[in-house]
PDB file of C-alpha atoms and ligand atoms in Angstrom:
ATOM      1  CA  MET U 415      -0.326 -10.481 -30.867  1.00  0.00           C
ATOM      2  CA  ASN U 416      -0.078  -8.832 -34.269  1.00  0.00           C
ATOM      3  CA  ASP U 417      -3.456  -7.060 -34.117  1.00  0.00           C
ATOM      4  CA  CYS U 418      -2.990  -5.662 -30.594  1.00  0.00           C
ATOM      5  CA  ILE U 419      -2.494  -1.885 -30.472  1.00  0.00           C
ATOM      6  CA  PHE U 420      -0.580  -2.029 -27.165  1.00  0.00           C
ATOM      7  CA  CYS U 421       1.748  -4.747 -28.503  1.00  0.00           C
ATOM      8  CA  LYS U 422       2.400  -2.420 -31.445  1.00  0.00           C
ATOM      9  CA  ILE U 423       3.173   0.434 -29.036  1.00  0.00           C
ATOM     10  CA  ILE U 424       5.463  -1.857 -27.010  1.00  0.00           C
ATOM     11  CA  ASN U 425       7.270  -2.954 -30.181  1.00  0.00           C
ATOM     12  CA  GLY U 426       7.644   0.665 -31.316  1.00  0.00           C
ATOM     13  CA  ASP U 427       5.506   0.067 -34.435  1.00  0.00           C
ATOM     14  CA  ILE U 428       3.209   2.922 -33.458  1.00  0.00           C
ATOM     15  CA  PRO U 429       4.272   5.937 -31.415  1.00  0.00           C
ATOM     16  CA  SER U 430       3.456   6.568 -27.780  1.00  0.00           C
ATOM     17  CA  ALA U 431       4.231   9.180 -25.145  1.00  0.00           C
ATOM     18  CA  THR U 432       6.431   7.004 -22.950  1.00  0.00           C
ATOM     19  CA  ILE U 433       7.267   8.260 -19.455  1.00  0.00           C
ATOM     20  CA  TYR U 434       9.016   5.157 -18.095  1.00  0.00           C
ATOM     21  CA  GLU U 435      10.160   1.791 -19.348  1.00  0.00           C
ATOM     22  CA  ASN U 436      11.932  -1.231 -17.958  1.00  0.00           C
ATOM     23  CA  GLU U 437      12.399  -4.836 -19.114  1.00  0.00           C
ATOM     24  CA  GLU U 438       8.914  -5.869 -18.130  1.00  0.00           C
ATOM     25  CA  PHE U 439       6.697  -2.773 -18.386  1.00  0.00           C
ATOM     26  CA  LYS U 440       6.090   0.310 -20.488  1.00  0.00           C
ATOM     27  CA  VAL U 441       4.346   3.333 -18.970  1.00  0.00           C
ATOM     28  CA  ILE U 442       2.662   5.743 -21.362  1.00  0.00           C
ATOM     29  CA  LEU U 443       0.260   8.655 -21.443  1.00  0.00           C
ATOM     30  CA  ASP U 444      -3.258   7.718 -22.507  1.00  0.00           C
ATOM     31  CA  ARG U 445      -3.834   9.214 -25.964  1.00  0.00           C
ATOM     32  CA  PHE U 446      -7.490   9.972 -25.146  1.00  0.00           C
ATOM     33  CA  PRO U 447      -7.221  10.796 -21.445  1.00  0.00           C
ATOM     34  CA  ALA U 448      -9.970  11.116 -18.856  1.00  0.00           C
ATOM     35  CA  ASN U 449      -7.880  13.916 -17.367  1.00  0.00           C
ATOM     36  CA  GLU U 450      -4.499  15.480 -18.070  1.00  0.00           C
ATOM     37  CA  GLY U 451      -1.715  13.182 -16.927  1.00  0.00           C
ATOM     38  CA  HIS U 452      -3.788   9.988 -17.389  1.00  0.00           C
ATOM     39  CA  VAL U 453      -1.172   7.218 -17.346  1.00  0.00           C
ATOM     40  CA  LEU U 454      -1.350   3.600 -18.550  1.00  0.00           C
ATOM     41  CA  ILE U 455       0.952   0.855 -17.290  1.00  0.00           C
ATOM     42  CA  LEU U 456       1.404  -1.901 -19.879  1.00  0.00           C
ATOM     43  CA  PRO U 457       3.113  -5.232 -19.287  1.00  0.00           C
ATOM     44  CA  LYS U 458       5.320  -5.938 -22.325  1.00  0.00           C
ATOM     45  CA  GLU U 459       4.141  -9.537 -22.376  1.00  0.00           C
ATOM     46  CA  HIS U 460       0.683  -9.805 -23.947  1.00  0.00           C
ATOM     47  CA  SER U 461      -2.173 -11.043 -21.823  1.00  0.00           C
ATOM     48  CA  ALA U 462      -5.750  -9.973 -22.399  1.00  0.00           C
ATOM     49  CA  ASN U 463      -6.994  -9.322 -18.899  1.00  0.00           C
ATOM     50  CA  ILE U 464      -6.892 -10.121 -15.171  1.00  0.00           C
ATOM     51  CA  PHE U 465      -8.030 -13.673 -15.885  1.00  0.00           C
ATOM     52  CA  GLU U 466      -4.954 -14.311 -18.033  1.00  0.00           C
ATOM     53  CA  ILE U 467      -2.119 -12.232 -16.600  1.00  0.00           C
ATOM     54  CA  ASN U 468       0.572 -14.024 -14.632  1.00  0.00           C
ATOM     55  CA  PRO U 469      -0.275 -13.229 -10.977  1.00  0.00           C
ATOM     56  CA  GLU U 470       3.361 -12.537 -10.046  1.00  0.00           C
ATOM     57  CA  GLN U 471       3.635 -10.133 -12.960  1.00  0.00           C
ATOM     58  CA  ALA U 472       0.444  -8.412 -11.803  1.00  0.00           C
ATOM     59  CA  GLY U 473       2.051  -8.075  -8.372  1.00  0.00           C
ATOM     60  CA  ARG U 474       5.172  -6.470  -9.834  1.00  0.00           C
ATOM     61  CA  LEU U 475       2.950  -4.207 -11.918  1.00  0.00           C
ATOM     62  CA  PHE U 476       1.202  -2.936  -8.807  1.00  0.00           C
ATOM     63  CA  VAL U 477       4.513  -2.319  -7.065  1.00  0.00           C
ATOM     64  CA  LEU U 478       5.469  -0.184 -10.067  1.00  0.00           C
ATOM     65  CA  ALA U 479       2.053   1.512  -9.967  1.00  0.00           C
ATOM     66  CA  THR U 480       2.672   2.732  -6.412  1.00  0.00           C
ATOM     67  CA  LYS U 481       6.003   4.227  -7.482  1.00  0.00           C
ATOM     68  CA  ILE U 482       4.540   5.886 -10.576  1.00  0.00           C
ATOM     69  CA  ALA U 483       1.600   7.259  -8.562  1.00  0.00           C
ATOM     70  CA  ARG U 484       3.975   8.797  -6.006  1.00  0.00           C
ATOM     71  CA  GLU U 485       6.085  10.390  -8.748  1.00  0.00           C
ATOM     72  CA  MET U 486       2.901  11.769 -10.312  1.00  0.00           C
ATOM     73  CA  LYS U 487       1.864  13.105  -6.895  1.00  0.00           C
ATOM     74  CA  THR U 488       5.154  14.948  -6.546  1.00  0.00           C
ATOM     75  CA  ILE U 489       5.448  16.200 -10.116  1.00  0.00           C
ATOM     76  CA  LEU U 490       1.803  17.175 -10.643  1.00  0.00           C
ATOM     77  CA  GLY U 491       1.058  18.143  -7.048  1.00  0.00           C
ATOM     78  CA  LEU U 492      -1.733  15.561  -6.898  1.00  0.00           C
ATOM     79  CA  GLU U 493      -3.836  14.775  -3.859  1.00  0.00           C
ATOM     80  CA  HIS U 494      -6.371  12.502  -5.600  1.00  0.00           C
ATOM     81  CA  LEU U 495      -6.025   9.683  -8.115  1.00  0.00           C
ATOM     82  CA  ASN U 496      -8.129   6.804  -9.467  1.00  0.00           C
ATOM     83  CA  VAL U 497      -6.597   3.417 -10.205  1.00  0.00           C
ATOM     84  CA  MET U 498      -8.745   1.634 -12.781  1.00  0.00           C
ATOM     85  CA  GLN U 499      -8.445  -1.669 -14.592  1.00  0.00           C
ATOM     86  CA  ASN U 500     -11.175  -2.924 -16.930  1.00  0.00           C
ATOM     87  CA  ASN U 501     -11.756  -6.549 -17.957  1.00  0.00           C
ATOM     88  CA  GLY U 502     -14.179  -7.398 -20.751  1.00  0.00           C
ATOM     89  CA  THR U 503     -16.351  -5.185 -22.903  1.00  0.00           C
ATOM     90  CA  VAL U 504     -19.191  -4.937 -20.381  1.00  0.00           C
ATOM     91  CA  ALA U 505     -16.665  -3.680 -17.818  1.00  0.00           C
ATOM     92  CA  GLY U 506     -15.495  -1.016 -20.264  1.00  0.00           C
ATOM     93  CA  GLN U 507     -12.392  -2.681 -21.684  1.00  0.00           C
ATOM     94  CA  THR U 508     -11.649  -1.458 -25.202  1.00  0.00           C
ATOM     95  CA  VAL U 509      -8.036  -2.597 -25.618  1.00  0.00           C
ATOM     96  CA  PHE U 510      -7.618  -6.297 -24.896  1.00  0.00           C
ATOM     97  CA  HIS U 511      -4.069  -6.151 -23.570  1.00  0.00           C
ATOM     98  CA  PHE U 512      -3.945  -5.926 -19.767  1.00  0.00           C
ATOM     99  CA  HIS U 513      -3.306  -2.383 -18.554  1.00  0.00           C
ATOM    100  CA  LEU U 514      -3.723  -0.308 -15.425  1.00  0.00           C
ATOM    101  CA  HIS U 515      -5.030   3.263 -15.547  1.00  0.00           C
ATOM    102  CA  LEU U 516      -3.725   5.954 -13.176  1.00  0.00           C
ATOM    103  CA  ILE U 517      -6.032   8.950 -13.467  1.00  0.00           C
ATOM    104  CA  PRO U 518      -5.189  12.240 -11.727  1.00  0.00           C
ATOM    105  CA  ARG U 519      -8.162  13.863  -9.999  1.00  0.00           C
ATOM    106  CA  TYR U 520      -8.636  17.474  -9.007  1.00  0.00           C
ATOM    107  CA  GLU U 521     -11.312  19.352  -7.082  1.00  0.00           C
ATOM    108  CA  ASN U 522     -14.330  19.983  -9.325  1.00  0.00           C
ATOM    109  CA  ASP U 523     -12.734  18.301 -12.327  1.00  0.00           C
ATOM    110  CA  GLY U 524     -16.175  17.108 -13.452  1.00  0.00           C
ATOM    111  CA  ILE U 525     -14.967  13.577 -14.205  1.00  0.00           C
ATOM    112  CA  THR U 526     -17.230  10.696 -13.251  1.00  0.00           C
ATOM    113  CA  ILE U 527     -15.735   7.290 -12.575  1.00  0.00           C
ATOM    114  CA  ALA U 528     -18.588   6.004 -10.468  1.00  0.00           C
ATOM    115  CA  TYR U 529     -21.270   3.417  -9.816  1.00  0.00           C
ATOM    116  CA  LYS U 530     -24.583   3.615  -8.006  1.00  0.00           C
ATOM    117  CA  PRO U 531     -24.412   1.394  -4.884  1.00  0.00           C
ATOM    118  CA  MET U 532     -27.041  -1.391  -4.659  1.00  0.00           C
ATOM    119  CA  ASP U 533     -29.246  -1.533  -1.603  1.00  0.00           C
ATOM    120  CA  LEU U 534     -28.816  -5.192  -0.495  1.00  0.00           C
ATOM    121  CA  CYS U 535     -29.990  -6.713   2.780  1.00  0.00           C
ATOM    122  CA  ASP U 536     -27.649  -8.645   5.092  1.00  0.00           C
ATOM    123  CA  ALA U 537     -29.057 -11.999   3.858  1.00  0.00           C
ATOM    124  CA  GLN U 538     -28.141 -11.172   0.274  1.00  0.00           C
ATOM    125  CA  ILE U 539     -24.633 -10.240   1.362  1.00  0.00           C
ATOM    126  CA  GLU U 540     -24.399 -13.508   3.317  1.00  0.00           C
ATOM    127  CA  ASP U 541     -25.629 -15.566   0.325  1.00  0.00           C
ATOM    128  CA  MET U 542     -22.930 -14.052  -1.826  1.00  0.00           C
ATOM    129  CA  ARG U 543     -20.310 -14.442   0.887  1.00  0.00           C
ATOM    130  CA  LYS U 544     -21.106 -18.186   1.049  1.00  0.00           C
ATOM    131  CA  LYS U 545     -20.954 -18.456  -2.727  1.00  0.00           C
ATOM    132  CA  LEU U 546     -17.624 -16.662  -2.957  1.00  0.00           C
ATOM    133  CA  GLU U 547     -15.909 -17.959   0.175  1.00  0.00           C
ATOM    134  CA  MET U 548     -12.691 -19.446  -1.166  1.00  0.00           C
ATOM    135  CA  SER U 549      -9.459 -21.160  -0.352  1.00  0.00           C
ATOM    136  CA  ILE U 550      -6.821 -20.166  -2.848  1.00  0.00           C
TER     137      ILE U 550
HETATM  138  P1  LIG P1832      -9.723   0.351 -21.570  1.00  0.00           P
HETATM  139  O1  LIG P1832     -11.010   1.003 -21.992  1.00  0.00           O
HETATM  140  O2  LIG P1832      -9.619   0.117 -20.100  1.00  0.00           O
HETATM  141  O3  LIG P1832      -9.434  -0.870 -22.398  1.00  0.00           O
HETATM  142  O4  LIG P1832      -8.603   1.421 -21.862  1.00  0.00           O
HETATM  143  C1  LIG P1832      -7.990   1.573 -23.110  1.00  0.00           C
HETATM  144  C2  LIG P1832      -7.341   2.919 -23.096  1.00  0.00           C
HETATM  145  O5  LIG P1832      -6.398   2.965 -24.152  1.00  0.00           O
HETATM  146  C3  LIG P1832      -8.325   4.079 -23.297  1.00  0.00           C
HETATM  147  O6  LIG P1832      -8.261   4.931 -22.163  1.00  0.00           O
HETATM  148  C4  LIG P1832      -7.804   4.744 -24.566  1.00  0.00           C
HETATM  149  O7  LIG P1832      -7.903   6.134 -24.503  1.00  0.00           O
HETATM  150  C5  LIG P1832      -6.365   4.291 -24.607  1.00  0.00           C
HETATM  151  N1  LIG P1832      -5.766   4.259 -25.936  1.00  0.00           N
HETATM  152  C6  LIG P1832      -6.312   3.806 -27.080  1.00  0.00           C
HETATM  153  N2  LIG P1832      -5.448   3.914 -28.099  1.00  0.00           N
HETATM  154  C7  LIG P1832      -4.320   4.455 -27.582  1.00  0.00           C
HETATM  155  C8  LIG P1832      -3.047   4.826 -28.121  1.00  0.00           C
HETATM  156  N3  LIG P1832      -2.748   4.665 -29.419  1.00  0.00           N
HETATM  157  N4  LIG P1832      -2.125   5.343 -27.300  1.00  0.00           N
HETATM  158  C9  LIG P1832      -2.407   5.514 -25.974  1.00  0.00           C
HETATM  159  N5  LIG P1832      -3.574   5.196 -25.415  1.00  0.00           N
HETATM  160  C10 LIG P1832      -4.523   4.682 -26.198  1.00  0.00           C
HETATM  161 ZN1  LIG P1833      -0.944  -6.964 -26.777  1.00  0.00          ZN
END
């Protein structure tokens, strides 16, 4: 993808603060972080989002994410961390190359990654459960 900023980072065409790399993934610091130590895990193969990524690759990515998160915990002395992954503009995606955010959190850090819970009744939950019940 020649107009994808993360493909350019992966190819070394634009610089990045890389903290880990293997054949399949590159792990970098977010250039405009929500908090210090905000990490992005990028698959080297381009796919736009969760609807496109190879499911097995997504699985391997999450295995790596657990390892990176534990290293961050040790190195930064973390107790709290958000894992975030946005798909589509309405969901907040700005770079259309699949990536996972690991965002360190500290007491009173003032960062909001939140939603306001809806007040649904049991029937509404059941309607949606019926709609979404699936065999994969
Ligand atoms: P999202 O909004 O989930 O698509 O996340 C895209 C992320 O990429 C944002 O957190 C940006 O700060 C980050 N970002 C954009 N450009 C760069 C860059 N050149 N290097 C590192 N991170 C970047
Ligand atoms: Zn890309």
